[in-house]
Amino acid sequence: MSEPSKIIRSRVAGVGCYLPERVVTNAELEQAVDTSDDWIVQRTGIRRRHIAAEGETTSQLGIRAAEAALRAAGLTGDQIDLLIVATSTPDYTFPATATQIQFALGMDQGVAFDLQAVCSGFVFAVATADKFIKSGSHRRALVIGAETFSRLLDWEDRTTCVLFGDGAGAMVLEAAEGDGTSKDRGVLTTHLRSDGAHRAKLYVDGGPSTTGTTGHLRMNGKEVYRHAVGMVTDVMRDAFAATGTTAEDMTWFVPHQANRRIIESSAEKMGIAPEKVVITVDRHGNTSAASIPLALCTAVADGRIKPGDLVMIEAMGGGFTWGSALIRW
Ligand code: UT7
């Protein structure tokens, strides 16, 4: 009888995260715009957000998160051969924030590049890194979600400025052997989608080739909300179908942290028990591509996520973009 064939899996070797020091509470925002702690908590679940200090950049946040993830993995930057930074708030138009971080970490081999899928960026970056690793071309990937969304906000627009915050999270993925079943440890499946028909519902009204300015975030929140639950539950179903698993098999649901009501509706629609849902949006608001690794980092640090657990991550954001990844920790 022939031996069952082995496949390459991208296994999680460590996660890390970083939030800037300055905390802005809902009460502080009440002083700046016509809003209330009650409204923000009831509509979104957000209680506070962290805002980068003047001069503190996306790459600096990303470096702190990456260093923590490398420490958790017992690795140093020179052992990484693929670095992907998911961000919509790069330090500069170019070079990529990823190459800034590559240099700072002493990663003197391989390749580093940015990826832009707004709030879905981390899921897109995990899927991309997984495909590189599975192809055999790269062995150790550092995937970072890092954002300074505070720099894109119109601080006079109460419909958006209360929702977002700054932060960064990172994950190290390492090539490992698997049997090709859902019992393998590592990324089991990824599902990415986009639909540009929705591009005007959530966008930034500036850029190098339009206004020549950075611009401000503009969102039709109701429209985004209307599509969010259906889109993320679609790609979660795809992940379960591709792996022959169910919501019952899943240990932890770690969604993009934009709005507590979207998270709870998605979990309910999928039949996910509330105690399996990791929610951190109350502590840092919507940090776009950084939100999932921030939530993962929290749930690993407090002992919830353990080796062998089945973890679903999903996100939806500007574009629209949306996606899921099912990971055996
Ligand atoms: O990461 C992916 C991207 N983003 C999202 O996932 C966000 C998706 N959307 C949402 O989370 C929600 O739509 C929001 C939290 C943005 C808004 O919640 P909503 O329940 O859809 O409220 P709404 O937009 O229908 O606004 C209700 C009312 C309006 O007043 P009127 O017109 O009913 O008199 C708003 O003007 O709330 C008002 N409002 C506010 N009131 C106090 C809007 N923003 C605020 C505010 N404080 N900050």
Short mmCIF file of C-alpha atoms and ligand atoms in Angstrom, two decimals:
data_model
loop_
_atom_site.label_atom_id
_atom_site.label_comp_id
_atom_site.label_asym_id
_atom_site.label_seq_id
_atom_site.Cartn_x
_atom_site.Cartn_y
_atom_site.Cartn_z
CA MET A 1 0.00 0.00 0.00
CA SER A 2 1.34 3.46 -0.84
CA GLU A 3 1.89 6.08 1.88
CA PRO A 4 -0.77 8.84 1.94
CA SER A 5 0.69 11.91 0.20
CA LYS A 6 1.68 14.88 2.34
CA ILE A 7 0.89 18.52 1.54
CA ILE A 8 2.34 21.84 2.66
CA ARG A 9 0.31 23.80 5.22
CA SER A 10 0.94 27.34 6.51
CA ARG A 11 1.03 26.89 10.27
CA VAL A 12 0.64 29.73 12.76
CA ALA A 13 3.92 30.14 14.64
CA GLY A 14 3.07 33.29 16.61
CA VAL A 15 0.96 36.43 16.79
CA GLY A 16 1.63 39.90 18.17
CA CYS A 17 -0.05 43.28 18.31
CA TYR A 18 0.43 46.89 19.28
CA LEU A 19 -1.87 49.82 20.12
CA PRO A 20 -0.62 53.42 20.35
CA GLU A 21 -0.49 54.88 23.85
CA ARG A 22 -3.09 57.60 23.50
CA VAL A 23 -6.62 56.46 24.32
CA VAL A 24 -9.61 58.52 23.20
CA THR A 25 -12.85 57.69 25.01
CA ASN A 26 -16.39 58.29 23.80
CA ALA A 27 -16.66 60.97 26.48
CA GLU A 28 -13.74 62.83 24.88
CA LEU A 29 -15.46 62.70 21.47
CA GLU A 30 -18.62 64.15 23.03
CA GLN A 31 -16.56 67.33 23.50
CA ALA A 32 -15.62 67.47 19.79
CA VAL A 33 -18.77 66.46 17.85
CA ASP A 34 -22.52 66.14 18.50
CA THR A 35 -22.50 62.55 19.75
CA SER A 36 -22.92 60.59 22.96
CA ASP A 37 -21.35 57.62 24.68
CA ASP A 38 -24.81 56.00 24.66
CA TRP A 39 -25.24 56.34 20.89
CA ILE A 40 -21.75 55.01 20.12
CA VAL A 41 -22.01 52.05 22.51
CA GLN A 42 -25.53 51.08 21.44
CA ARG A 43 -24.96 51.38 17.68
CA THR A 44 -21.41 50.01 17.52
CA GLY A 45 -20.19 48.54 20.85
CA ILE A 46 -17.14 50.87 20.73
CA ARG A 47 -16.03 52.40 24.07
CA ARG A 48 -12.60 53.75 23.19
CA ARG A 49 -9.99 53.84 20.45
CA HIS A 50 -6.21 54.41 20.33
CA ILE A 51 -4.81 57.25 18.26
CA ALA A 52 -1.21 57.39 16.99
CA ALA A 53 0.93 60.22 18.36
CA GLU A 54 2.03 63.02 16.07
CA GLY A 55 4.83 61.61 13.95
CA GLU A 56 3.99 58.00 14.83
CA THR A 57 3.59 56.13 11.54
CA THR A 58 1.90 52.97 10.28
CA SER A 59 5.30 51.30 9.84
CA GLN A 60 6.22 52.07 13.46
CA LEU A 61 3.02 50.42 14.69
CA GLY A 62 3.63 47.50 12.33
CA ILE A 63 7.20 47.05 13.57
CA ARG A 64 6.03 46.81 17.21
CA ALA A 65 3.40 44.20 16.30
CA ALA A 66 5.86 42.28 14.10
CA GLU A 67 8.51 42.19 16.84
CA ALA A 68 5.94 40.75 19.25
CA ALA A 69 4.84 38.11 16.73
CA LEU A 70 8.47 37.14 16.01
CA ARG A 71 9.16 36.85 19.76
CA ALA A 72 6.10 34.60 20.15
CA ALA A 73 7.37 32.43 17.27
CA GLY A 74 10.95 32.34 18.65
CA LEU A 75 12.25 33.79 15.38
CA THR A 76 14.17 36.83 14.19
CA GLY A 77 13.53 39.01 11.14
CA ASP A 78 16.37 37.47 9.14
CA GLN A 79 14.52 34.11 9.20
CA ILE A 80 11.49 35.53 7.36
CA ASP A 81 11.40 35.30 3.56
CA LEU A 82 7.97 36.81 2.84
CA LEU A 83 6.51 39.95 4.44
CA ILE A 84 3.07 41.27 3.51
CA VAL A 85 1.65 44.44 5.02
CA ALA A 86 -2.09 44.96 4.67
CA THR A 87 -2.72 48.68 4.96
CA SER A 88 -4.76 51.51 3.46
CA THR A 89 -2.76 54.11 5.37
CA PRO A 90 0.84 53.68 4.16
CA ASP A 91 3.62 55.92 5.50
CA TYR A 92 4.26 57.20 1.97
CA THR A 93 2.64 56.74 -1.44
CA PHE A 94 5.79 54.75 -2.11
CA PRO A 95 7.98 52.88 -1.23
CA ALA A 96 5.75 50.25 0.33
CA THR A 97 5.33 50.31 4.10
CA ALA A 98 6.39 46.64 3.91
CA THR A 99 9.91 47.53 2.74
CA GLN A 100 10.25 50.07 5.57
CA ILE A 101 9.34 47.29 8.03
CA GLN A 102 11.56 44.76 6.22
CA PHE A 103 14.57 46.99 6.76
CA ALA A 104 13.75 47.70 10.41
CA LEU A 105 13.42 43.99 11.19
CA GLY A 106 16.75 43.09 9.55
CA MET A 107 15.01 40.89 6.98
CA ASP A 108 17.73 40.73 4.35
CA GLN A 109 16.24 38.07 2.07
CA GLY A 110 13.03 37.32 0.24
CA VAL A 111 10.38 39.85 -0.60
CA ALA A 112 8.18 42.43 1.13
CA PHE A 113 5.15 44.15 -0.36
CA ASP A 114 1.94 45.97 0.59
CA LEU A 115 -1.56 44.74 -0.09
CA GLN A 116 -4.62 46.97 -0.12
CA ALA A 117 -8.06 45.54 0.55
CA VAL A 118 -9.08 48.00 3.31
CA CYS A 119 -10.81 46.22 6.22
CA SER A 120 -10.46 42.82 4.49
CA GLY A 121 -6.71 43.38 4.10
CA PHE A 122 -5.56 40.95 6.78
CA VAL A 123 -7.67 38.08 5.39
CA PHE A 124 -6.39 38.87 1.87
CA ALA A 125 -2.79 38.93 3.15
CA VAL A 126 -3.16 35.61 5.00
CA ALA A 127 -4.65 34.05 1.84
CA THR A 128 -1.79 35.44 -0.28
CA ALA A 129 0.92 34.29 2.13
CA ASP A 130 -0.71 30.85 2.31
CA LYS A 131 -0.62 30.52 -1.47
CA PHE A 132 3.09 31.50 -1.58
CA ILE A 133 3.91 28.99 1.18
CA LYS A 134 1.84 26.19 -0.36
CA SER A 135 3.58 26.73 -3.71
CA GLY A 136 6.90 25.92 -2.01
CA SER A 137 8.49 29.23 -3.07
CA HIS A 138 8.61 30.69 0.50
CA ARG A 139 8.87 29.09 3.94
CA ARG A 140 8.22 31.75 6.58
CA ALA A 141 5.80 34.62 6.18
CA LEU A 142 5.14 37.59 8.39
CA VAL A 143 1.66 38.95 7.74
CA ILE A 144 0.92 42.38 9.23
CA GLY A 145 -2.21 44.52 9.39
CA ALA A 146 -1.24 48.07 10.36
CA GLU A 147 -3.26 51.27 10.13
CA THR A 148 -3.34 54.91 11.15
CA PHE A 149 -6.95 55.52 10.12
CA SER A 150 -7.07 58.60 12.36
CA ARG A 151 -5.15 60.39 9.58
CA LEU A 152 -7.98 59.73 7.09
CA LEU A 153 -10.83 60.89 9.28
CA ASP A 154 -12.87 64.05 8.93
CA TRP A 155 -12.95 64.93 12.64
CA GLU A 156 -16.04 67.09 12.05
CA ASP A 157 -18.08 64.20 10.61
CA ARG A 158 -19.72 62.43 13.54
CA THR A 159 -20.98 59.62 11.32
CA THR A 160 -17.43 58.35 10.74
CA CYS A 161 -14.96 59.87 13.22
CA VAL A 162 -16.33 57.94 16.21
CA LEU A 163 -15.92 54.57 14.50
CA PHE A 164 -12.24 54.16 13.71
CA GLY A 165 -8.88 53.87 15.50
CA ASP A 166 -5.20 53.10 14.97
CA GLY A 167 -3.28 49.90 15.68
CA ALA A 168 -1.37 46.94 14.29
CA GLY A 169 -1.30 43.16 14.53
CA ALA A 170 0.94 40.49 13.03
CA MET A 171 1.08 36.75 12.45
CA VAL A 172 3.98 34.46 11.53
CA LEU A 173 3.09 31.59 9.19
CA GLU A 174 5.53 28.75 8.68
CA ALA A 175 5.55 25.86 6.17
CA ALA A 176 4.67 22.54 7.81
CA GLU A 177 3.63 19.11 6.58
CA GLY A 178 -0.04 18.12 6.62
CA ASP A 179 -2.19 15.18 5.54
CA GLY A 180 -4.60 17.35 3.57
CA THR A 181 -7.47 16.91 6.02
CA SER A 182 -9.28 19.38 8.28
CA LYS A 183 -7.36 17.86 11.22
CA ASP A 184 -4.11 19.41 9.90
CA ARG A 185 -2.74 22.38 11.78
CA GLY A 186 -2.43 25.53 9.66
CA VAL A 187 -4.50 27.51 7.18
CA LEU A 188 -7.10 25.03 5.89
CA THR A 189 -8.88 27.18 3.32
CA THR A 190 -9.29 30.82 2.20
CA HIS A 191 -12.07 32.51 0.21
CA LEU A 192 -11.71 36.02 -1.21
CA ARG A 193 -14.27 38.15 -3.02
CA SER A 194 -14.67 41.71 -4.30
CA ASP A 195 -17.31 43.69 -6.16
CA GLY A 196 -16.41 47.14 -7.47
CA ALA A 197 -20.07 47.98 -8.06
CA HIS A 198 -20.09 49.02 -4.39
CA ARG A 199 -16.94 51.17 -4.53
CA ALA A 200 -18.74 54.49 -3.80
CA LYS A 201 -20.32 53.28 -0.53
CA LEU A 202 -17.03 53.39 1.39
CA TYR A 203 -14.09 55.30 -0.01
CA VAL A 204 -11.50 58.02 0.57
CA ASP A 205 -12.12 61.21 -1.41
CA GLY A 206 -8.49 61.82 -2.33
CA GLY A 207 -5.36 60.19 -3.70
CA PRO A 208 -2.21 60.84 -5.73
CA SER A 209 -3.84 60.61 -9.17
CA THR A 210 -7.10 62.39 -8.35
CA THR A 211 -6.82 65.27 -5.90
CA GLY A 212 -3.14 64.98 -5.08
CA THR A 213 -4.12 64.96 -1.41
CA THR A 214 -4.65 62.17 1.11
CA GLY A 215 -8.39 62.80 1.36
CA HIS A 216 -10.96 61.81 3.96
CA LEU A 217 -12.91 58.63 4.59
CA ARG A 218 -16.54 58.78 3.39
CA MET A 219 -19.04 56.09 4.20
CA ASN A 220 -22.68 55.35 3.71
CA GLY A 221 -22.81 53.33 6.94
CA LYS A 222 -26.34 52.04 6.42
CA GLU A 223 -25.48 50.66 2.98
CA VAL A 224 -22.30 49.01 4.25
CA TYR A 225 -24.23 47.51 7.13
CA ARG A 226 -26.95 46.25 4.78
CA HIS A 227 -24.45 44.17 2.77
CA ALA A 228 -21.99 43.16 5.50
CA VAL A 229 -23.79 40.26 7.17
CA GLY A 230 -24.79 38.53 3.92
CA MET A 231 -21.33 38.85 2.41
CA VAL A 232 -19.35 37.54 5.37
CA THR A 233 -21.74 34.66 6.03
CA ASP A 234 -21.44 33.64 2.34
CA VAL A 235 -17.65 33.28 2.57
CA MET A 236 -17.87 31.50 5.93
CA ARG A 237 -20.22 28.95 4.33
CA ASP A 238 -17.67 28.55 1.52
CA ALA A 239 -14.96 27.81 4.10
CA PHE A 240 -17.05 25.23 5.94
CA ALA A 241 -18.09 23.57 2.65
CA ALA A 242 -14.48 23.41 1.40
CA THR A 243 -13.28 21.68 4.56
CA GLY A 244 -16.29 19.54 5.44
CA THR A 245 -16.57 21.33 8.80
CA THR A 246 -19.47 23.15 10.46
CA ALA A 247 -20.01 26.08 12.81
CA GLU A 248 -20.25 23.48 15.60
CA ASP A 249 -16.71 22.20 14.87
CA MET A 250 -15.32 25.75 15.07
CA THR A 251 -13.68 26.67 18.38
CA TRP A 252 -13.37 30.46 17.92
CA PHE A 253 -14.96 33.01 15.62
CA VAL A 254 -12.64 36.00 15.22
CA PRO A 255 -14.35 38.46 12.85
CA HIS A 256 -13.28 41.89 11.63
CA GLN A 257 -14.02 44.28 14.49
CA ALA A 258 -16.11 47.07 12.97
CA ASN A 259 -19.40 46.92 14.79
CA ARG A 260 -20.65 44.65 17.56
CA ARG A 261 -24.12 44.40 15.97
CA ILE A 262 -22.68 43.18 12.64
CA ILE A 263 -20.58 40.60 14.50
CA GLU A 264 -23.50 39.34 16.56
CA SER A 265 -25.88 39.18 13.58
CA SER A 266 -23.30 37.24 11.53
CA ALA A 267 -22.73 34.78 14.39
CA GLU A 268 -26.47 34.32 14.88
CA LYS A 269 -27.07 33.75 11.17
CA MET A 270 -24.36 31.06 11.14
CA GLY A 271 -25.60 29.41 14.34
CA ILE A 272 -22.37 30.26 16.19
CA ALA A 273 -22.72 30.19 19.97
CA PRO A 274 -22.07 33.64 21.53
CA GLU A 275 -19.36 32.24 23.84
CA LYS A 276 -17.26 31.30 20.78
CA VAL A 277 -17.17 34.89 19.46
CA VAL A 278 -14.09 37.03 20.14
CA ILE A 279 -15.03 40.71 20.40
CA THR A 280 -12.46 43.46 20.99
CA VAL A 281 -14.09 46.33 19.08
CA ASP A 282 -15.06 47.91 22.42
CA ARG A 283 -11.35 48.48 23.20
CA HIS A 284 -10.02 49.83 19.91
CA GLY A 285 -12.84 50.63 17.47
CA ASN A 286 -12.52 49.72 13.81
CA THR A 287 -8.79 49.50 13.03
CA SER A 288 -9.40 48.21 9.48
CA ALA A 289 -6.73 45.65 8.46
CA ALA A 290 -5.33 45.55 12.01
CA SER A 291 -8.57 44.50 13.69
CA ILE A 292 -8.43 40.71 13.19
CA PRO A 293 -4.80 40.26 14.32
CA LEU A 294 -5.53 42.54 17.30
CA ALA A 295 -8.44 40.26 18.27
CA LEU A 296 -6.39 37.09 17.64
CA CYS A 297 -3.53 38.46 19.72
CA THR A 298 -5.92 39.24 22.60
CA ALA A 299 -7.53 35.78 22.54
CA VAL A 300 -4.15 34.02 22.41
CA ALA A 301 -2.75 36.15 25.25
CA ASP A 302 -5.74 35.50 27.53
CA GLY A 303 -5.56 31.74 26.90
CA ARG A 304 -8.70 31.34 24.81
CA ILE A 305 -7.06 30.29 21.51
CA LYS A 306 -4.87 27.20 21.95
CA PRO A 307 -3.01 24.84 19.58
CA GLY A 308 -5.45 22.56 17.78
CA ASP A 309 -8.38 25.00 17.97
CA LEU A 310 -10.36 25.66 14.78
CA VAL A 311 -10.46 29.42 14.21
CA MET A 312 -12.57 31.27 11.62
CA ILE A 313 -11.50 34.76 10.56
CA GLU A 314 -13.58 36.92 8.22
CA ALA A 315 -13.87 40.54 7.12
CA MET A 316 -15.69 42.89 4.80
CA GLY A 317 -14.67 46.38 3.74
CA GLY A 318 -14.26 49.09 1.11
CA GLY A 319 -14.35 48.03 -2.53
CA PHE A 320 -16.37 46.08 -1.48
CA THR A 321 -13.93 43.35 -0.55
CA TRP A 322 -14.71 40.40 1.68
CA GLY A 323 -13.17 37.09 2.64
CA SER A 324 -12.69 34.28 5.13
CA ALA A 325 -9.93 31.96 6.28
CA LEU A 326 -10.34 28.83 8.40
CA ILE A 327 -7.25 28.08 10.45
CA ARG A 328 -6.41 25.10 12.69
CA TRP A 329 -4.20 26.79 15.30
O1 UT7 B 1 -15.19 47.91 8.33
C1 UT7 B 1 -16.24 47.89 7.39
C2 UT7 B 1 -16.75 49.26 7.25
N1 UT7 B 1 -17.64 49.78 8.15
C3 UT7 B 1 -18.67 49.19 8.78
O2 UT7 B 1 -18.80 48.02 8.93
C4 UT7 B 1 -19.72 50.11 9.30
C5 UT7 B 1 -21.09 49.67 8.88
N2 UT7 B 1 -22.14 50.52 9.36
C6 UT7 B 1 -22.41 50.69 10.69
O3 UT7 B 1 -21.74 50.15 11.53
C7 UT7 B 1 -23.62 51.54 11.06
O4 UT7 B 1 -24.38 51.81 9.91
C8 UT7 B 1 -23.25 52.83 11.78
C9 UT7 B 1 -22.72 52.53 13.16
C10 UT7 B 1 -22.21 53.60 10.98
C11 UT7 B 1 -24.49 53.71 11.93
O5 UT7 B 1 -25.52 53.00 12.62
P1 UT7 B 1 -27.01 53.01 12.06
O6 UT7 B 1 -27.83 52.28 13.02
O7 UT7 B 1 -26.97 52.50 10.64
O8 UT7 B 1 -27.37 54.54 12.15
P2 UT7 B 1 -27.78 55.56 10.98
O9 UT7 B 1 -26.67 55.79 10.05
O10 UT7 B 1 -29.08 55.09 10.43
O11 UT7 B 1 -28.03 56.86 11.84
C12 UT7 B 1 -29.09 56.94 12.77
C13 UT7 B 1 -29.13 58.33 13.35
C14 UT7 B 1 -29.12 59.42 12.28
O12 UT7 B 1 -29.97 60.46 12.71
P3 UT7 B 1 -31.42 60.62 12.05
O13 UT7 B 1 -31.17 60.84 10.60
O14 UT7 B 1 -32.13 59.34 12.36
O15 UT7 B 1 -31.97 61.80 12.78
C15 UT7 B 1 -27.70 59.92 12.30
O16 UT7 B 1 -27.57 61.25 11.89
O17 UT7 B 1 -27.97 58.56 14.14
C16 UT7 B 1 -27.33 59.77 13.75
N3 UT7 B 1 -25.89 59.65 13.98
C17 UT7 B 1 -25.34 59.93 15.16
N4 UT7 B 1 -25.83 60.33 16.33
C18 UT7 B 1 -24.98 60.50 17.36
C19 UT7 B 1 -24.94 59.27 13.10
N5 UT7 B 1 -23.74 59.28 13.71
C20 UT7 B 1 -23.96 59.68 15.00
C21 UT7 B 1 -23.12 59.89 16.09
N6 UT7 B 1 -23.67 60.28 17.25
N7 UT7 B 1 -21.77 59.67 16.04
#
